[in-house]
Amino acid sequence: MAFSTLTFENSHSDHSSTEKSPVSEDVPSKEDSQNGLPLGKDIQKIINTARTSPAPALGAWLMSGLTACLMWASFTPLDIGPLGWVCLIPLLLLVRIPRKTRFMYSAIYCSGFLFTLVSFQWMRLGDPTMYIAWFALAVYVAIYFPVFVVLTRTAVHRFHIPLPAAAPVIWVGLEYMRAYLLTGFSWYYIGHTQYRWIELIQISDITGAYGVSFLVVLLAACFADLVPASLMRRFKLFPMKLNTEEQSMDQTGLKHIIQTAVCLSLFFAVLGYGYVRRSQAAFQEGPRTALIQGNFPTSVKHDPGEWRSIYLKHQILMGAAVRYQPDLIIWPETMFRWPLIERNGKTNQELQKIAPEIPLEKWNEPSVRKALSNMSQEANAALVIGLDTIAAGDSKVKHFNSAVFVRPDYGLVSRYDKVHRVPFGEYLPLRDTLPILQYFTPYGASFGIDPGQHAANFEYQNWNFAPIICFEDTVPHLVRTMMNQSFESDSAGNSVDCLINLTNDGWFHGSSELDQHLITAAFRCVENRTPMVRAVNTGISAVIDGDGMIIEPDVFIDGDNQGRTTFVNAKTGRWNKSMNAVVIDTIPLDHRTSLYTKYGDWFAGTCCFFTLFVFFMALLTLKRKPVTVKS
C-alpha cells in the first residue's frame, strides 16, 4: 500500500532533467568501445542522470528513525510528554524536500514498524499465540506512516497547500480511519502524549482527542517549515545538484512569518479555551464509590480451582471498603467467576432443543442471584460486578461478557452485555472462512463471546451510571454512543452522571499497557464532560474527573500490606501496578455540556474527508512525466 502510492509525487520533483547542460553541444564524438554510444552523448547522459538523481537513502533513514525513537519515548513506559511536540519534525522534513530520497518510503515504513513493534510489545504477554497478533498489528499500524508522508507531500508539492495546514489535517484524518478500520485501534494517538497538560486537552470536548493531535502536528509542521535548508543538507536530504526550488528553501519570507503567527495564535487560543473551561467546572459531590482491585493473572482466572480464592480475596477487599460506607462498590471485569444463567422465558422443551447438553436444573439455579443480592445487602451499597452470562437465545445459547447491577433493596435489577468485542481476544473474525485463524488465539474451537446489542443505564437514588467494559473506554465514538443511548433509555430523561469501566488487565502482567489504557480512558472524560471510575484487575484503578484529571483518592487501602498509601510510587512518580488494593473516593459530578457528545466526530470526519479528497484528486490528476535526456 505504502509503495504503490509513491506515484503521487509531484512530477516537478524531477523537472531538473530538462535544464540546459553546461557541456558544449559540439563535444567530439567518439565511439565508446563498450556501449557503442558517442562519447559526447554518453557524458551528457551521465551529467543529466546526476542532476536528476535523488539524495542518498541515509538522510531518510536518519530522519524516520529519529521520529520512531522520539515518538516511542513520548509514550509509556518512558512517558516523556514534551517529546510529543518534536517527534514528528524529522518525519516532516521528508515532506518538505521537493525530491524524495532513495528508498525514502522503505525507510519510513521500517522505522514506523520499529516504533509499533516496540510500543505494542505488551501484547505478547497474554499468551504465546499473541506473538502473531502483536506482529500483525505492528505491520498494519506502521503502514500509516508512509501513507501520511506520501499524502502530505502530494498536498504540499502538487496542490501547493502549506505544510502546517496539510500535515495536521492528514494526520488526524488517518487517526480517524484507524479508529474504524479492522474494528478500530484508537491507541497511541499523538495527542495522548499531552494527557498531563490538563488545560491543553480541554479542546477535546469540541473536537475529541483528535483536536489535541491536530494541534501537536500543527506546531511540529510549523517548526519543521522553519528548519534551514543548510541544516537539511547536513542530514543528506538534498541531492548533489540542487534545482531552483531547492536553492530557494533557505529563504525565510513573509509567508513563514504569517503562518508561524497563525500557528502560535491557534495554540494560545486552545490553551486559553482550556483555562476558561476549567474555570467553569463546579464539581458536586456524587456517590461515594469503592473500587475493588484484585491481582490475578488471566491464567489463574481461567482455572476453576482458583475461583474460590478469587472470590474470597475480593470479599476481603470489599469488607475493608464497607467501613467507609460507600454508596457504590465495583468489581473488575469477570472477577465474579460463576456465570449468571438466564433462561429468558424459554420453556423446558425450548431449552432442551436449544442446549440439550445443559441439564434443565441448571437453568433454574438461583444461587448466583442470591449470592449477589446478599452481598449488596450486607454491604448496604449498590454493586456493579463483572461476570459471564449464559443466556438462552432463539436458536442457540449465547455467552456474554457482562456487568450486572445489584441494589440492596431490589437485588439484581439490570445487566449490560459488552458491545465492542476484541478480535482474537473475545471473538475470532472469519472463523468459518479461515479456520487457520484458530491458531492465533489461546482458546479452543468453542471460543468466543456474543456481542451485546445496546448500552445500559444503571439508576440508583438520584444517579445514573453508564457501564463500559475493558477496551471499550479506548474507543471515542463508542463511548459517545453509550452516553447518548443511556440518556435516551433513562425514564426521567436525566443525563449520565458517571461512566463505570470494568477491566481485566491481568493479561499484561504490569506492563506499559496498564498505563496507556488509563491515559487513553482519561480523554473520554473530557470529550463527554463526564467523570469515570475504573475498577481494574491488577490495576490501574482510578477516579477521573470531567477535566481528564486522574484524582488522588480520599482513601487508598493496600491489600498486600506493603505499606503503600497511594497508587503513585513515591520514588519513581509512576503508578503502582500488579497489587491488591481498594480505592475509595467521592465521584465529582460534572454538569457541563459537551459539543462532542452532541455532534460527535465532526472535526475528525472533516479531516478524513479532505484526506480522501487529496488521495482521489491525486489519482485523477496523476500525470507521469518521463525523464528526458538532452543530446
XYZ file of C-alpha atoms in Angstrom:
631
model
C 0.000 0.000 0.000
C 2.742 2.426 1.006
C 4.825 1.813 -2.073
C 2.004 1.819 -4.611
C 1.211 5.402 -3.645
C 4.642 6.722 -4.495
C 3.379 7.790 -7.913
C 1.558 10.665 -6.148
C 4.874 12.528 -6.077
C 4.776 15.792 -7.943
C 6.214 15.422 -11.394
C 8.030 18.720 -10.938
C 10.341 16.978 -8.470
C 12.258 15.648 -11.440
C 11.963 18.667 -13.729
C 15.648 19.419 -13.351
C 16.273 16.806 -16.030
C 15.260 19.383 -18.664
C 17.768 22.025 -17.584
C 20.469 23.181 -20.052
C 23.765 21.411 -19.826
C 26.929 23.434 -19.374
C 28.704 20.893 -21.545
C 29.197 22.099 -25.109
C 26.967 20.596 -27.753
C 29.986 20.081 -30.050
C 31.920 17.697 -27.802
C 33.976 15.359 -30.029
C 32.010 12.275 -30.932
C 33.966 9.063 -30.332
C 32.501 5.658 -30.169
C 32.695 4.022 -26.743
C 34.074 0.548 -27.241
C 31.769 -0.951 -24.600
C 28.332 0.657 -25.131
C 28.554 1.955 -28.657
C 27.357 5.457 -27.726
C 29.000 8.629 -28.973
C 31.318 9.918 -26.267
C 29.644 13.354 -26.098
C 26.197 11.869 -25.697
C 27.471 9.428 -23.084
C 28.959 12.244 -20.995
C 25.768 14.270 -21.386
C 23.719 11.310 -20.201
C 25.915 10.925 -17.116
C 25.555 14.611 -16.268
C 21.781 14.586 -16.711
C 21.492 11.442 -14.631
C 23.497 13.067 -11.857
C 21.211 16.097 -11.957
C 18.044 14.059 -11.650
C 19.393 11.518 -9.158
C 17.769 11.721 -5.726
C 19.611 12.185 -2.482
C 21.053 9.066 -0.868
C 18.904 6.999 1.473
C 20.940 7.822 4.587
C 19.037 11.023 5.342
C 15.662 9.275 5.146
C 16.820 6.530 7.494
C 18.160 9.081 9.964
C 15.034 11.248 9.964
C 12.456 8.465 10.092
C 14.488 6.554 12.681
C 14.747 9.671 14.855
C 10.967 10.122 14.678
C 10.436 6.487 15.692
C 12.745 6.816 18.721
C 11.341 10.148 19.909
C 7.766 9.021 19.399
C 8.339 5.842 21.397
C 9.885 7.864 24.233
C 6.902 10.244 24.310
C 4.531 7.380 25.169
C 4.656 4.932 28.056
C 6.755 3.400 29.514
C 9.125 6.420 29.324
C 6.166 8.797 29.084
C 8.167 11.941 28.232
C 5.228 14.005 27.026
C 7.147 17.095 25.768
C 8.793 14.924 23.120
C 5.365 14.603 21.512
C 5.760 18.164 20.214
C 9.009 17.468 18.363
C 8.946 13.767 17.491
C 7.312 14.333 14.090
C 9.619 17.164 12.970
C 12.236 14.831 11.409
C 9.499 12.975 9.519
C 8.039 16.266 8.310
C 11.411 17.280 6.884
C 10.972 14.354 4.494
C 7.724 16.004 3.446
C 9.412 19.366 2.853
C 12.112 18.252 0.458
C 10.961 18.665 -3.174
C 12.594 15.432 -4.324
C 12.291 12.267 -2.300
C 15.475 10.462 -1.356
C 16.366 6.966 -2.376
C 14.345 4.293 -0.579
C 12.569 7.005 1.414
C 9.297 5.174 1.838
C 11.049 1.940 2.702
C 12.914 3.790 5.459
C 9.711 5.400 6.747
C 7.822 2.120 6.831
C 10.640 0.232 8.547
C 11.017 2.957 11.171
C 7.251 3.048 11.718
C 7.285 -0.712 12.112
C 10.073 -0.414 14.678
C 8.003 2.088 16.677
C 4.842 -0.010 16.577
C 6.628 -3.280 17.331
C 8.346 -1.909 20.426
C 5.313 0.083 21.614
C 2.904 -2.855 21.286
C 5.260 -5.383 22.869
C 2.865 -5.824 25.805
C 0.514 -7.789 23.538
C 2.840 -10.803 23.576
C 2.452 -11.173 27.336
C -1.098 -12.509 27.111
C -0.223 -15.863 25.566
C 2.431 -17.305 23.219
C -0.129 -17.291 20.404
C -0.397 -13.494 20.764
C 3.058 -13.043 19.244
C 1.433 -13.390 15.831
C -1.266 -10.817 16.638
C 1.399 -8.463 18.024
C 3.443 -8.704 14.838
C 0.362 -8.367 12.595
C -0.879 -5.238 14.392
C 2.572 -3.650 14.168
C 2.711 -4.397 10.428
C -0.714 -2.824 9.939
C -0.280 0.365 12.006
C 3.171 1.021 10.503
C 1.516 1.476 7.102
C 0.040 4.792 8.269
C 3.481 6.442 8.451
C 4.434 6.251 4.743
C 0.814 6.896 3.762
C 0.891 10.089 5.843
C 4.098 11.245 4.173
C 3.020 10.478 0.613
C -0.379 12.173 1.027
C 1.124 15.201 2.749
C 3.799 15.504 0.060
C 1.058 15.346 -2.541
C -0.877 18.151 -0.820
C 2.234 20.309 -0.372
C 4.084 19.804 -3.653
C 1.277 19.126 -6.106
C -1.591 21.177 -4.687
C 0.643 23.819 -3.014
C -1.048 23.616 0.385
C 1.175 24.986 3.201
C 2.787 22.269 5.279
C 1.273 23.496 8.608
C -2.188 23.199 7.025
C -1.754 19.890 5.219
C 0.116 17.838 7.831
C -2.319 18.087 10.809
C -5.388 17.562 8.609
C -3.988 14.402 7.019
C -2.573 13.072 10.300
C -5.940 13.458 12.052
C -7.761 12.038 9.037
C -5.626 8.911 9.258
C -6.105 8.644 13.039
C -9.848 8.773 12.423
C -9.618 5.997 9.822
C -7.605 3.887 12.238
C -10.432 4.205 14.779
C -12.753 2.335 12.398
C -10.759 0.124 10.029
C -10.380 -3.554 11.034
C -12.691 -2.992 14.077
C -10.616 0.041 15.112
C -7.473 0.760 17.128
C -7.683 4.140 18.890
C -4.496 3.744 20.924
C -1.296 5.800 20.680
C -2.796 8.929 19.166
C -0.133 11.635 19.197
C -2.465 13.832 21.280
C -2.431 11.241 24.077
C 1.134 12.274 24.906
C -0.249 15.525 26.347
C -2.615 13.996 28.932
C -0.764 15.713 31.790
C -1.319 19.178 30.275
C -4.889 19.382 31.519
C -5.651 22.860 30.145
C -4.478 21.891 26.670
C -6.649 18.776 26.349
C -9.906 20.599 27.186
C -10.444 21.201 23.461
C -11.436 17.523 23.352
C -14.992 18.426 24.391
C -15.365 20.040 20.949
C -13.114 18.042 18.658
C -12.461 14.848 20.560
C -8.893 13.789 21.309
C -8.279 14.391 17.595
C -8.141 18.126 18.269
C -5.138 17.683 20.551
C -3.414 15.585 17.888
C -4.172 18.306 15.341
C -2.537 20.974 17.492
C 0.565 18.872 18.196
C 1.116 18.125 14.494
C 0.337 21.735 13.551
C 3.127 23.073 15.761
C 5.520 20.343 14.628
C 4.830 21.220 10.974
C 5.310 24.918 11.688
C 8.698 24.267 13.299
C 9.701 21.851 10.514
C 8.970 24.548 7.943
C 11.430 26.861 9.715
C 14.344 24.428 9.713
C 17.024 25.977 7.442
C 17.869 24.127 4.264
C 21.560 24.276 5.194
C 20.844 22.018 8.164
C 18.799 19.676 5.992
C 21.778 19.400 3.617
C 23.906 18.228 6.519
C 21.390 15.443 7.055
C 21.861 14.390 3.412
C 18.288 15.229 2.453
C 19.240 17.006 -0.785
C 20.964 15.614 -3.893
C 24.335 16.914 -5.002
C 22.837 19.108 -7.739
C 20.091 21.454 -6.478
C 17.243 22.685 -8.634
C 15.719 26.161 -8.356
C 13.131 25.204 -5.743
C 15.705 23.509 -3.523
C 18.033 26.502 -3.763
C 15.265 28.863 -2.629
C 14.384 26.885 0.514
C 16.858 28.864 2.608
C 14.788 31.988 2.163
C 12.510 32.879 5.088
C 9.859 35.269 3.844
C 6.610 36.872 4.859
C 4.779 33.591 4.315
C 6.738 31.889 7.098
C 6.172 34.789 9.457
C 2.420 34.769 8.843
C 1.982 31.015 9.180
C 4.077 30.939 12.354
C 1.924 33.713 13.834
C -1.245 31.837 12.874
C 0.000 28.569 14.384
C 1.045 30.202 17.648
C -2.236 32.134 17.812
C -4.194 28.911 17.435
C -2.081 27.256 20.114
C -2.696 30.057 22.618
C -6.404 30.147 21.705
C -6.719 26.437 22.506
C -4.808 26.905 25.732
C -6.976 29.873 26.675
C -10.097 27.840 25.971
C -8.786 25.198 28.346
C -8.322 27.672 31.177
C -11.826 29.059 30.620
C -13.454 25.630 30.572
C -11.663 24.535 33.712
C -12.762 27.695 35.498
C -16.374 26.816 34.642
C -16.172 23.470 36.445
C -18.306 23.370 39.573
C -17.921 19.751 40.609
C -20.556 18.485 43.022
C -20.172 15.543 45.351
C -21.747 12.415 43.932
C -21.894 8.861 45.237
C -19.082 7.593 47.423
C -17.559 4.770 45.437
C -15.234 1.890 46.305
C -13.162 0.307 43.531
C -12.073 -3.232 44.309
C -8.824 -4.243 42.645
C -7.641 -7.840 42.842
C -4.337 -9.030 41.468
C -4.923 -12.193 39.458
C -3.188 -13.093 36.182
C -5.514 -14.363 33.490
C -4.090 -17.876 33.704
C -5.420 -18.064 37.276
C -8.785 -16.597 36.315
C -9.459 -19.428 33.877
C -8.639 -22.129 36.423
C -11.891 -23.255 38.137
C -9.812 -24.463 41.080
C -8.875 -20.837 41.781
C -12.367 -19.356 41.599
C -12.961 -19.578 45.319
C -9.646 -17.858 46.106
C -10.513 -15.033 43.714
C -13.941 -14.649 45.298
C -12.590 -14.632 48.873
C -9.903 -12.049 48.066
C -12.486 -9.685 46.573
C -14.777 -10.263 49.548
C -11.944 -9.360 51.941
C -11.171 -6.195 49.996
C -14.866 -5.308 49.878
C -15.100 -5.839 53.624
C -12.286 -3.331 54.138
C -14.150 -0.850 51.935
C -17.503 -1.199 53.718
C -16.121 0.542 56.813
C -16.086 3.768 54.778
C -19.787 3.387 53.918
C -19.659 3.636 50.118
C -22.842 4.059 48.091
C -21.453 2.041 45.202
C -18.957 -0.845 45.091
C -17.414 -2.003 41.810
C -15.619 -5.255 40.993
C -13.463 -5.611 37.848
C -14.402 -7.393 34.630
C -15.318 -11.108 35.056
C -13.936 -11.273 38.595
C -17.098 -12.972 39.876
C -16.259 -16.287 38.286
C -19.564 -18.161 38.497
C -21.729 -17.383 35.448
C -25.184 -15.890 35.572
C -27.693 -18.258 33.911
C -30.610 -16.601 32.106
C -33.370 -18.713 30.572
C -35.143 -15.619 29.169
C -38.644 -17.061 29.474
C -37.900 -20.190 27.453
C -39.888 -23.343 28.197
C -38.186 -26.578 29.179
C -38.867 -28.000 25.713
C -37.281 -24.975 24.036
C -34.271 -25.151 26.338
C -33.741 -28.847 25.571
C -33.883 -28.098 21.864
C -31.516 -25.128 22.103
C -28.978 -26.659 24.517
C -29.534 -30.386 25.148
C -26.091 -30.601 26.806
C -27.167 -28.343 29.710
C -29.277 -30.048 32.423
C -32.640 -28.345 32.945
C -31.982 -27.793 36.647
C -29.054 -25.532 35.748
C -31.431 -23.065 34.105
C -33.353 -22.714 37.378
C -30.277 -22.387 39.601
C -30.796 -19.241 41.757
C -27.503 -19.325 43.678
C -25.719 -16.591 41.728
C -28.600 -14.140 42.016
C -28.957 -14.890 45.712
C -25.235 -14.513 46.370
C -25.118 -11.158 44.606
C -28.218 -9.899 46.407
C -26.830 -10.961 49.794
C -23.513 -9.235 49.074
C -25.312 -5.979 48.276
C -27.484 -6.159 51.392
C -24.534 -6.945 53.676
C -22.546 -4.023 52.255
C -25.631 -1.765 52.247
C -24.439 -0.496 48.889
C -25.223 -0.967 45.230
C -22.855 -3.276 43.352
C -21.564 -3.309 39.782
C -19.864 -6.652 39.215
C -18.253 -8.185 36.147
C -19.184 -11.770 35.297
C -20.050 -14.098 32.424
C -23.659 -14.549 31.358
C -25.040 -17.703 29.770
C -28.349 -16.780 28.125
C -30.862 -18.783 26.118
C -31.402 -17.290 22.673
C -33.895 -18.155 19.970
C -31.700 -20.748 18.291
C -28.620 -21.165 20.478
C -27.096 -20.435 23.859
C -25.350 -17.066 23.967
C -22.321 -16.167 26.034
C -21.844 -12.541 27.125
C -19.180 -10.596 28.973
C -21.438 -8.691 31.352
C -21.662 -6.102 34.103
C -24.590 -6.688 36.485
C -26.163 -4.012 38.664
C -27.324 -5.142 42.103
C -29.198 -2.961 44.566
C -29.604 -3.644 48.297
C -33.364 -3.066 48.040
C -34.228 -4.933 44.803
C -31.355 -7.323 44.150
C -30.119 -7.813 40.579
C -32.024 -5.253 38.524
C -30.048 -4.691 35.331
C -27.297 -6.078 33.119
C -25.022 -4.699 30.436
C -23.506 -7.029 27.835
C -20.275 -5.869 26.218
C -20.917 -4.484 22.737
C -17.422 -3.923 21.317
C -15.527 -7.220 21.342
C -11.751 -7.542 20.984
C -10.778 -9.556 17.875
C -8.771 -12.711 18.697
C -9.306 -11.940 22.387
C -13.106 -12.265 22.566
C -14.088 -13.470 19.122
C -12.445 -14.933 16.037
C -13.035 -12.986 12.805
C -13.771 -15.146 9.744
C -13.825 -18.304 11.878
C -15.719 -20.319 9.265
C -13.981 -18.831 6.215
C -10.395 -19.111 7.515
C -10.195 -21.899 10.136
C -6.401 -21.430 10.299
C -7.004 -18.245 12.317
C -7.856 -20.532 15.244
C -4.111 -20.898 15.821
C -3.856 -17.161 16.541
C -5.940 -17.356 19.721
C -5.174 -19.056 23.049
C -8.664 -20.560 23.224
C -10.253 -23.721 21.890
C -12.637 -24.211 18.990
C -15.680 -23.117 21.032
C -14.016 -19.837 21.983
C -15.850 -16.542 21.667
C -18.469 -14.320 23.235
C -21.540 -12.825 21.655
C -21.891 -9.032 21.273
C -24.352 -7.069 23.333
C -26.938 -5.045 21.460
C -27.215 -1.735 23.308
C -25.973 0.425 26.142
C -27.352 0.236 29.661
C -28.331 2.782 32.286
C -27.885 1.827 35.935
C -30.122 4.050 38.086
C -29.575 4.341 41.829
C -31.010 7.034 44.085
C -30.577 10.233 42.028
C -27.626 8.981 39.966
C -27.305 7.451 36.523
C -24.333 5.290 35.531
C -23.285 4.096 32.070
C -21.212 0.879 32.233
C -18.486 0.064 29.717
C -16.230 -2.979 29.775
C -12.490 -3.349 29.134
C -11.155 -1.686 25.942
C -14.496 -0.029 25.213
C -13.183 3.013 27.098
C -10.484 3.465 24.421
C -12.975 3.920 21.549
C -14.116 7.583 21.307
C -17.203 7.171 19.121
C -18.376 4.106 21.074
C -18.308 5.863 24.454
C -20.143 8.835 22.977
C -22.796 6.474 21.615
C -23.088 4.808 25.032
C -23.626 8.196 26.645
C -26.424 9.112 24.253
C -28.115 5.709 24.408
C -28.021 5.714 28.222
C -29.580 9.188 28.224
C -32.348 8.046 25.867
C -33.073 4.955 27.974
C -33.466 6.887 31.223
C -37.147 7.162 32.122
C -36.764 10.692 33.527
C -34.539 11.930 30.710
C -31.574 12.517 33.018
C -28.063 12.607 31.612
C -25.338 10.166 32.617
C -23.624 11.178 35.863
C -20.682 8.806 35.657
C -19.052 6.245 33.373
C -18.166 2.935 35.021
C -15.363 0.943 33.433
C -14.770 -2.667 34.448
C -11.469 -4.004 33.124
C -9.265 -7.056 33.393
C -5.688 -6.099 32.500
C -4.344 -9.286 34.055
C -3.299 -10.381 30.579
C -0.435 -7.905 30.501
C 1.461 -8.536 33.739
C 2.065 -4.971 34.903
C 3.367 -3.745 31.539
C 3.029 -0.281 29.999
C -0.376 -1.357 28.625
C -1.916 -0.602 32.023
C -0.612 2.974 31.967
C -1.554 3.606 28.335
C -5.045 2.171 28.886
C -5.652 4.589 31.762
C -4.276 7.553 29.785
C -6.490 6.803 26.800
C -9.556 6.460 29.036
C -8.962 9.927 30.511
C -9.741 11.545 27.157
C -13.239 10.006 27.175
C -13.991 12.023 30.304
C -13.015 15.337 28.701
C -14.820 14.531 25.454
C -18.111 13.888 27.249
C -17.625 16.091 30.337
C -18.387 13.062 32.464
C -16.293 11.507 35.247
C -15.241 7.876 35.064
C -14.411 5.290 37.699
C -12.286 2.304 36.676
C -12.089 -0.966 38.626
C -9.233 -2.902 37.044
C -7.881 -6.340 37.882
C -4.093 -5.911 38.578
C -4.547 -2.110 38.107
C -4.643 0.733 37.449
C -7.951 1.513 39.161
C -8.744 5.214 39.311
C -11.264 8.033 39.532
C -11.065 10.532 36.643
C -12.948 13.837 36.690
C -14.600 15.639 33.773
C -11.391 17.567 33.054
C -9.468 14.338 32.466
C -7.599 14.683 35.764
C -6.659 11.357 37.386
C -7.539 12.068 41.013
C -5.591 11.125 44.104
C -8.244 9.167 46.089
C -9.529 10.034 49.537
C -8.795 6.530 50.791
C -6.276 4.007 49.486
C -6.113 0.548 51.058
C -3.067 -1.591 50.346
C -4.481 -5.114 50.185
C -0.984 -6.626 50.234
C 0.059 -4.858 53.468
C 3.223 -3.462 51.876
C 2.826 -0.041 53.441
C 1.787 1.704 50.228
C -0.505 4.670 50.779
C -1.222 5.611 47.172
C -1.144 4.236 43.640
C 1.745 6.577 42.816
C 5.193 5.263 43.678
C 6.895 7.980 45.718
C 10.360 7.094 44.378
C 9.604 6.824 40.672
C 6.486 9.011 40.356
C 4.836 6.223 38.354
C 1.704 4.240 39.125
C 1.989 1.115 41.229
C 0.601 -1.935 39.457
C 0.045 -5.662 39.995
C -1.308 -5.308 43.514
C -4.420 -5.953 45.606
C -5.948 -2.643 46.615
C -9.083 -0.602 47.254
C -9.682 2.948 46.029
C -12.414 4.952 47.765
C -13.489 8.410 46.698
C -16.499 10.626 46.089
C -17.291 10.989 42.392
C -17.033 14.646 41.272
C -20.215 15.174 39.255
C -19.816 17.487 36.262
C -22.873 19.301 34.878
C -21.143 20.988 31.953
C -22.305 20.023 28.483
C -20.162 18.802 25.608
C -20.402 19.608 21.915
C -18.544 16.383 21.186
C -21.238 14.314 22.893
C -23.880 16.103 20.847
C -22.230 16.297 17.428
C -19.609 13.560 17.540
C -16.571 13.347 15.284
C -17.437 16.262 13.002
C -13.876 17.584 13.250
C -12.020 14.331 12.607
C -14.583 13.392 9.969
C -13.894 16.650 8.118
C -10.153 15.953 8.229
C -10.815 12.448 6.930
C -12.873 13.888 4.050
C -10.021 16.177 2.981
C -7.532 13.331 3.340
C -9.584 11.187 0.975
C -10.062 14.208 -1.293
C -6.287 14.593 -1.649
C -5.969 10.878 -2.334
C -8.582 10.747 -5.087
C -7.600 14.072 -6.637
C -4.046 12.814 -6.863
C -5.296 9.742 -8.690
C -7.419 11.798 -11.077
C -4.721 14.332 -11.881
C -1.826 11.912 -11.994
C 0.472 12.557 -14.939
C 3.647 10.623 -15.130
C 6.232 12.729 -16.889
C 9.107 10.759 -18.396
C 12.637 11.963 -17.822
C 14.091 13.415 -21.000
C 17.745 13.301 -21.853
C 19.031 16.181 -23.951
C 21.565 15.438 -26.573
